[in-house]
Amino acid sequence: MRTAAAILRKDLLLELRTLETLPSMALLSISTFVIFHFGLNQDSLSGQLAAGVFTVTLLFAAMLAINRLFVAEREQGGFDAFLLAPVDRTAMFVAKAAALFIFMVALELVAVPAFALLLAPPRLGHSLAGFVLLLVLADGAFAVIGTFVSALAVHTRARDLIGPIIGLPLMLPALIATARGIGPLLRANSSGSPQLKWLLVLALYDLFNALLAVGLFDYLIEE
Amino acid sequence: MSTHVRHLRGLTVVTALMITAGLALTFFYAPLDAEQGFVQKIFYIHVPLAIVSLVGFCLGGVYGIGYLRTGKRVWDMRSYCAIHMSLIFSVAGLLAGSIWAKASWGHWWVWSDPTLVSYLIVILLYCTYQPMRFSIEDPERQARYAAVFSIVAGAFVPINFIIVNLSSEYLHPRVLNLEGGAMPGSMKLAFYTSLIAVALLFATLMKYEMAAKELRIETRRLRRRLLGDDAGPLGRTASPS
């Protein structure tokens, strides 16, 4: 656990000092909202359409972070150093997934207000609690699957291509659940609480992927 | 002669016979569907293709576990060939399903059918298997990463079906529900014969592919022994080598 905390601290410090990933993610999400505004020719979105636009935007921003997640380790010999150290390899997975989760939460601190401001979905304030709960679970899926895919892709030659094409289908079930869960919350007549079904699906999918990734991660960083 | 080549001729003959029997039963024995008529015959090829390809994907994952546990290249080869064949079968199954959808629902693609949609997602995932292998140069790492991919993707297949099914109202004809389906006996006979025929076809083609790959590896080894370092590379490949 201490190893994981050390790696996480290193990653967050690196991001704070270089500001490489997070500003790009925030900018990308705002640009995507602008593109959707023009593409759909709508000043405000509601219901399932709003949910879809928001989920897709989050996904694209997540892809940026996922592509960058292990690049520093590979380019600056972090992997070799980690493999030489007498520590549990799962620590690397836990730390990277936690870092990705924190990145996603930080992104949403910008993206949710921007979404509310630019595309004005109705009832967002009213159903904020359920909305946040769904986002946290979705971030869990992004973090777990993203870390796994990133570790898989970082040693391939075309890692910027391989990561997204493997990651997208694997994340689809989580995206379906997130979009379907958020959709009813953003309707004009929303009750304000999300359907239990989608919360449960997301939580189980997170858990399932976390177990699978923890079990298999060791094989990905072996030399 | 390697273990994969043994029984290959017998297996081929049995497969050819079963396919003939399956087609004969489908076209001359099974009754016409009361609602859909002749078009429904495609069911005898579409459903077996879908079932066999999905089982094949999961089988690739099981072989992947075999590789990670033993580290023997033959498991990687099995996993690769199972996934390769399943991908071909699944694309054929998807096309057959699309034709059936056009004939019975009037559209080539139907989003309201969760089985078709989740099938497409699974195919999209497995389409990335070969590009991933292809972009890893070290053969040992290639095999290890491919095994990890095959296990995750194999586990993804059933989970994905469950979640996509939750997301839409069902439309797919449930011919094989838990109560044994609404098929009359003659349809069942034709269907199960076709299913066995397609499964045998899968096994036969997979064995042929493995035999061909082993032969290529053997050829390369002999070439290297004859020519030494002059043998030169035979080109890059995504398959185990």
GROMACS .gro file of C-alpha atoms in nm, chain B residues 32-177:
model
  146
  255LEU     CA    1  -4.105  -2.401  -4.377
  256ASP     CA    2  -4.157  -2.150  -4.099
  257ALA     CA    3  -4.526  -2.057  -4.074
  258GLU     CA    4  -4.460  -1.681  -4.041
  259GLN     CA    5  -4.130  -1.618  -4.217
  260GLY     CA    6  -4.131  -1.880  -4.490
  261PHE     CA    7  -3.813  -1.970  -4.674
  262VAL     CA    8  -3.608  -1.684  -4.528
  263GLN     CA    9  -3.609  -1.850  -4.189
  264LYS     CA   10  -3.374  -2.118  -4.331
  265ILE     CA   11  -3.085  -1.879  -4.276
  266PHE     CA   12  -3.139  -1.939  -3.905
  267TYR     CA   13  -2.980  -2.283  -3.946
  268ILE     CA   14  -2.654  -2.122  -4.048
  269HIS     CA   15  -2.663  -1.787  -3.865
  270VAL     CA   16  -2.725  -1.921  -3.515
  271PRO     CA   17  -2.465  -2.202  -3.531
  272LEU     CA   18  -2.209  -1.954  -3.665
  273ALA     CA   19  -2.285  -1.713  -3.383
  274ILE     CA   20  -2.276  -1.978  -3.110
  275VAL     CA   21  -1.958  -2.143  -3.240
  276SER     CA   22  -1.774  -1.813  -3.283
  277LEU     CA   23  -1.862  -1.695  -2.932
  278VAL     CA   24  -1.759  -2.026  -2.781
  279GLY     CA   25  -1.441  -2.000  -2.989
  280PHE     CA   26  -1.365  -1.655  -2.846
  281CYS     CA   27  -1.407  -1.788  -2.492
  282LEU     CA   28  -1.195  -2.091  -2.586
  283GLY     CA   29  -0.921  -1.850  -2.697
  284GLY     CA   30  -0.928  -1.710  -2.343
  285VAL     CA   31  -0.903  -2.057  -2.191
  286TYR     CA   32  -0.600  -2.130  -2.412
  287GLY     CA   33  -0.462  -1.793  -2.303
  288ILE     CA   34  -0.479  -1.910  -1.941
  289GLY     CA   35  -0.299  -2.224  -2.054
  290TYR     CA   36  -0.020  -2.012  -2.198
  291LEU     CA   37   0.022  -1.796  -1.890
  292ARG     CA   38   0.030  -2.103  -1.667
  293THR     CA   39   0.272  -2.315  -1.872
  294GLY     CA   40   0.458  -2.066  -2.092
  295LYS     CA   41   0.445  -2.319  -2.377
  296ARG     CA   42   0.417  -2.171  -2.728
  297VAL     CA   43   0.162  -2.430  -2.837
  298TRP     CA   44  -0.101  -2.268  -2.611
  299ASP     CA   45  -0.035  -1.931  -2.769
  300MET     CA   46  -0.075  -2.094  -3.110
  301ARG     CA   47  -0.408  -2.252  -3.004
  302SER     CA   48  -0.530  -1.923  -2.862
  303TYR     CA   49  -0.430  -1.736  -3.178
  304CYS     CA   50  -0.593  -1.987  -3.414
  305ALA     CA   51  -0.914  -2.009  -3.205
  306ILE     CA   52  -0.953  -1.631  -3.206
  307HIS     CA   53  -0.859  -1.601  -3.573
  308MET     CA   54  -1.118  -1.863  -3.677
  309SER     CA   55  -1.381  -1.719  -3.443
  310LEU     CA   56  -1.333  -1.377  -3.598
  311ILE     CA   57  -1.394  -1.518  -3.946
  312PHE     CA   58  -1.696  -1.716  -3.826
  313SER     CA   59  -1.838  -1.418  -3.640
  314VAL     CA   60  -1.814  -1.186  -3.939
  315ALA     CA   61  -1.994  -1.451  -4.145
  316GLY     CA   62  -2.251  -1.486  -3.866
  317LEU     CA   63  -2.301  -1.110  -3.851
  318LEU     CA   64  -2.356  -1.092  -4.228
  319ALA     CA   65  -2.603  -1.381  -4.213
  320GLY     CA   66  -2.782  -1.211  -3.924
  321SER     CA   67  -2.796  -0.887  -4.117
  322ILE     CA   68  -2.953  -1.062  -4.416
  323TRP     CA   69  -3.206  -1.227  -4.189
  324ALA     CA   70  -3.286  -0.893  -4.025
  325LYS     CA   71  -3.342  -0.733  -4.366
  326ALA     CA   72  -3.572  -1.014  -4.472
  327SER     CA   73  -3.781  -1.039  -4.159
  328TRP     CA   74  -3.772  -0.686  -4.012
  329GLY     CA   75  -3.701  -0.484  -4.327
  330HIS     CA   76  -3.371  -0.333  -4.212
  331TRP     CA   77  -3.012  -0.444  -4.258
  332TRP     CA   78  -2.930  -0.330  -3.908
  333VAL     CA   79  -3.157  -0.329  -3.605
  334TRP     CA   80  -3.042  -0.144  -3.295
  335SER     CA   81  -3.331  -0.269  -3.090
  336ASP     CA   82  -3.194  -0.621  -3.102
  337PRO     CA   83  -2.946  -0.650  -2.814
  338THR     CA   84  -2.804  -0.982  -2.929
  339LEU     CA   85  -2.698  -0.837  -3.264
  340VAL     CA   86  -2.560  -0.519  -3.105
  341SER     CA   87  -2.357  -0.696  -2.838
  342TYR     CA   88  -2.230  -0.935  -3.104
  343LEU     CA   89  -2.102  -0.635  -3.299
  344ILE     CA   90  -1.927  -0.495  -2.989
  345VAL     CA   91  -1.754  -0.829  -2.932
  346ILE     CA   92  -1.639  -0.835  -3.295
  347LEU     CA   93  -1.509  -0.478  -3.266
  348LEU     CA   94  -1.305  -0.581  -2.963
  349TYR     CA   95  -1.157  -0.889  -3.127
  350CYS     CA   96  -1.073  -0.694  -3.444
  351THR     CA   97  -0.802  -0.528  -3.235
  352TYR     CA   98  -0.635  -0.859  -3.146
  353GLN     CA   99  -0.423  -0.886  -3.459
  354PRO     CA  100  -0.319  -0.519  -3.480
  355MET     CA  101  -0.210  -0.548  -3.117
  356ARG     CA  102  -0.002  -0.859  -3.180
  357PHE     CA  103   0.138  -0.706  -3.494
  358SER     CA  104   0.275  -0.403  -3.315
  359ILE     CA  105   0.469  -0.599  -3.051
  360GLU     CA  106   0.804  -0.712  -3.183
  361ASP     CA  107   0.940  -0.938  -2.911
  362PRO     CA  108   0.777  -1.282  -2.970
  363GLU     CA  109   0.767  -1.371  -2.600
  364ARG     CA  110   0.602  -1.044  -2.506
  365GLN     CA  111   0.367  -1.076  -2.803
  366ALA     CA  112   0.248  -1.415  -2.679
  367ARG     CA  113   0.213  -1.297  -2.318
  368TYR     CA  114   0.019  -0.982  -2.405
  369ALA     CA  115  -0.200  -1.173  -2.649
  370ALA     CA  116  -0.281  -1.424  -2.372
  371VAL     CA  117  -0.377  -1.144  -2.132
  372PHE     CA  118  -0.593  -0.986  -2.402
  373SER     CA  119  -0.761  -1.317  -2.483
  374ILE     CA  120  -0.851  -1.377  -2.117
  375VAL     CA  121  -0.995  -1.028  -2.061
  376ALA     CA  122  -1.182  -1.036  -2.391
  377GLY     CA  123  -1.309  -1.391  -2.328
  378ALA     CA  124  -1.453  -1.281  -1.993
  379PHE     CA  125  -1.593  -0.968  -2.159
  380VAL     CA  126  -1.805  -1.172  -2.403
  381PRO     CA  127  -2.074  -1.292  -2.157
  382ILE     CA  128  -2.069  -0.975  -1.941
  383ASN     CA  129  -2.117  -0.756  -2.247
  384PHE     CA  130  -2.417  -0.965  -2.356
  385ILE     CA  131  -2.582  -0.927  -2.017
  386ILE     CA  132  -2.535  -0.549  -2.004
  387VAL     CA  133  -2.644  -0.482  -2.362
  388ASN     CA  134  -2.947  -0.703  -2.303
  389LEU     CA  135  -3.041  -0.491  -2.002
  390SER     CA  136  -3.032  -0.178  -2.215
  391SER     CA  137  -3.305  -0.262  -2.462
  392GLU     CA  138  -3.632  -0.439  -2.501
  393TYR     CA  139  -3.581  -0.776  -2.652
  394LEU     CA  140  -3.674  -0.854  -3.007
  395HIS     CA  141  -3.449  -1.142  -3.106
  396PRO     CA  142  -3.645  -1.459  -3.165
  397ARG     CA  143  -3.563  -1.678  -2.868
  398VAL     CA  144  -3.537  -2.013  -3.038
  399LEU     CA  145  -3.324  -2.167  -2.770
  400ASN     CA  146  -3.480  -2.053  -2.446
   0.00000   0.00000   0.00000
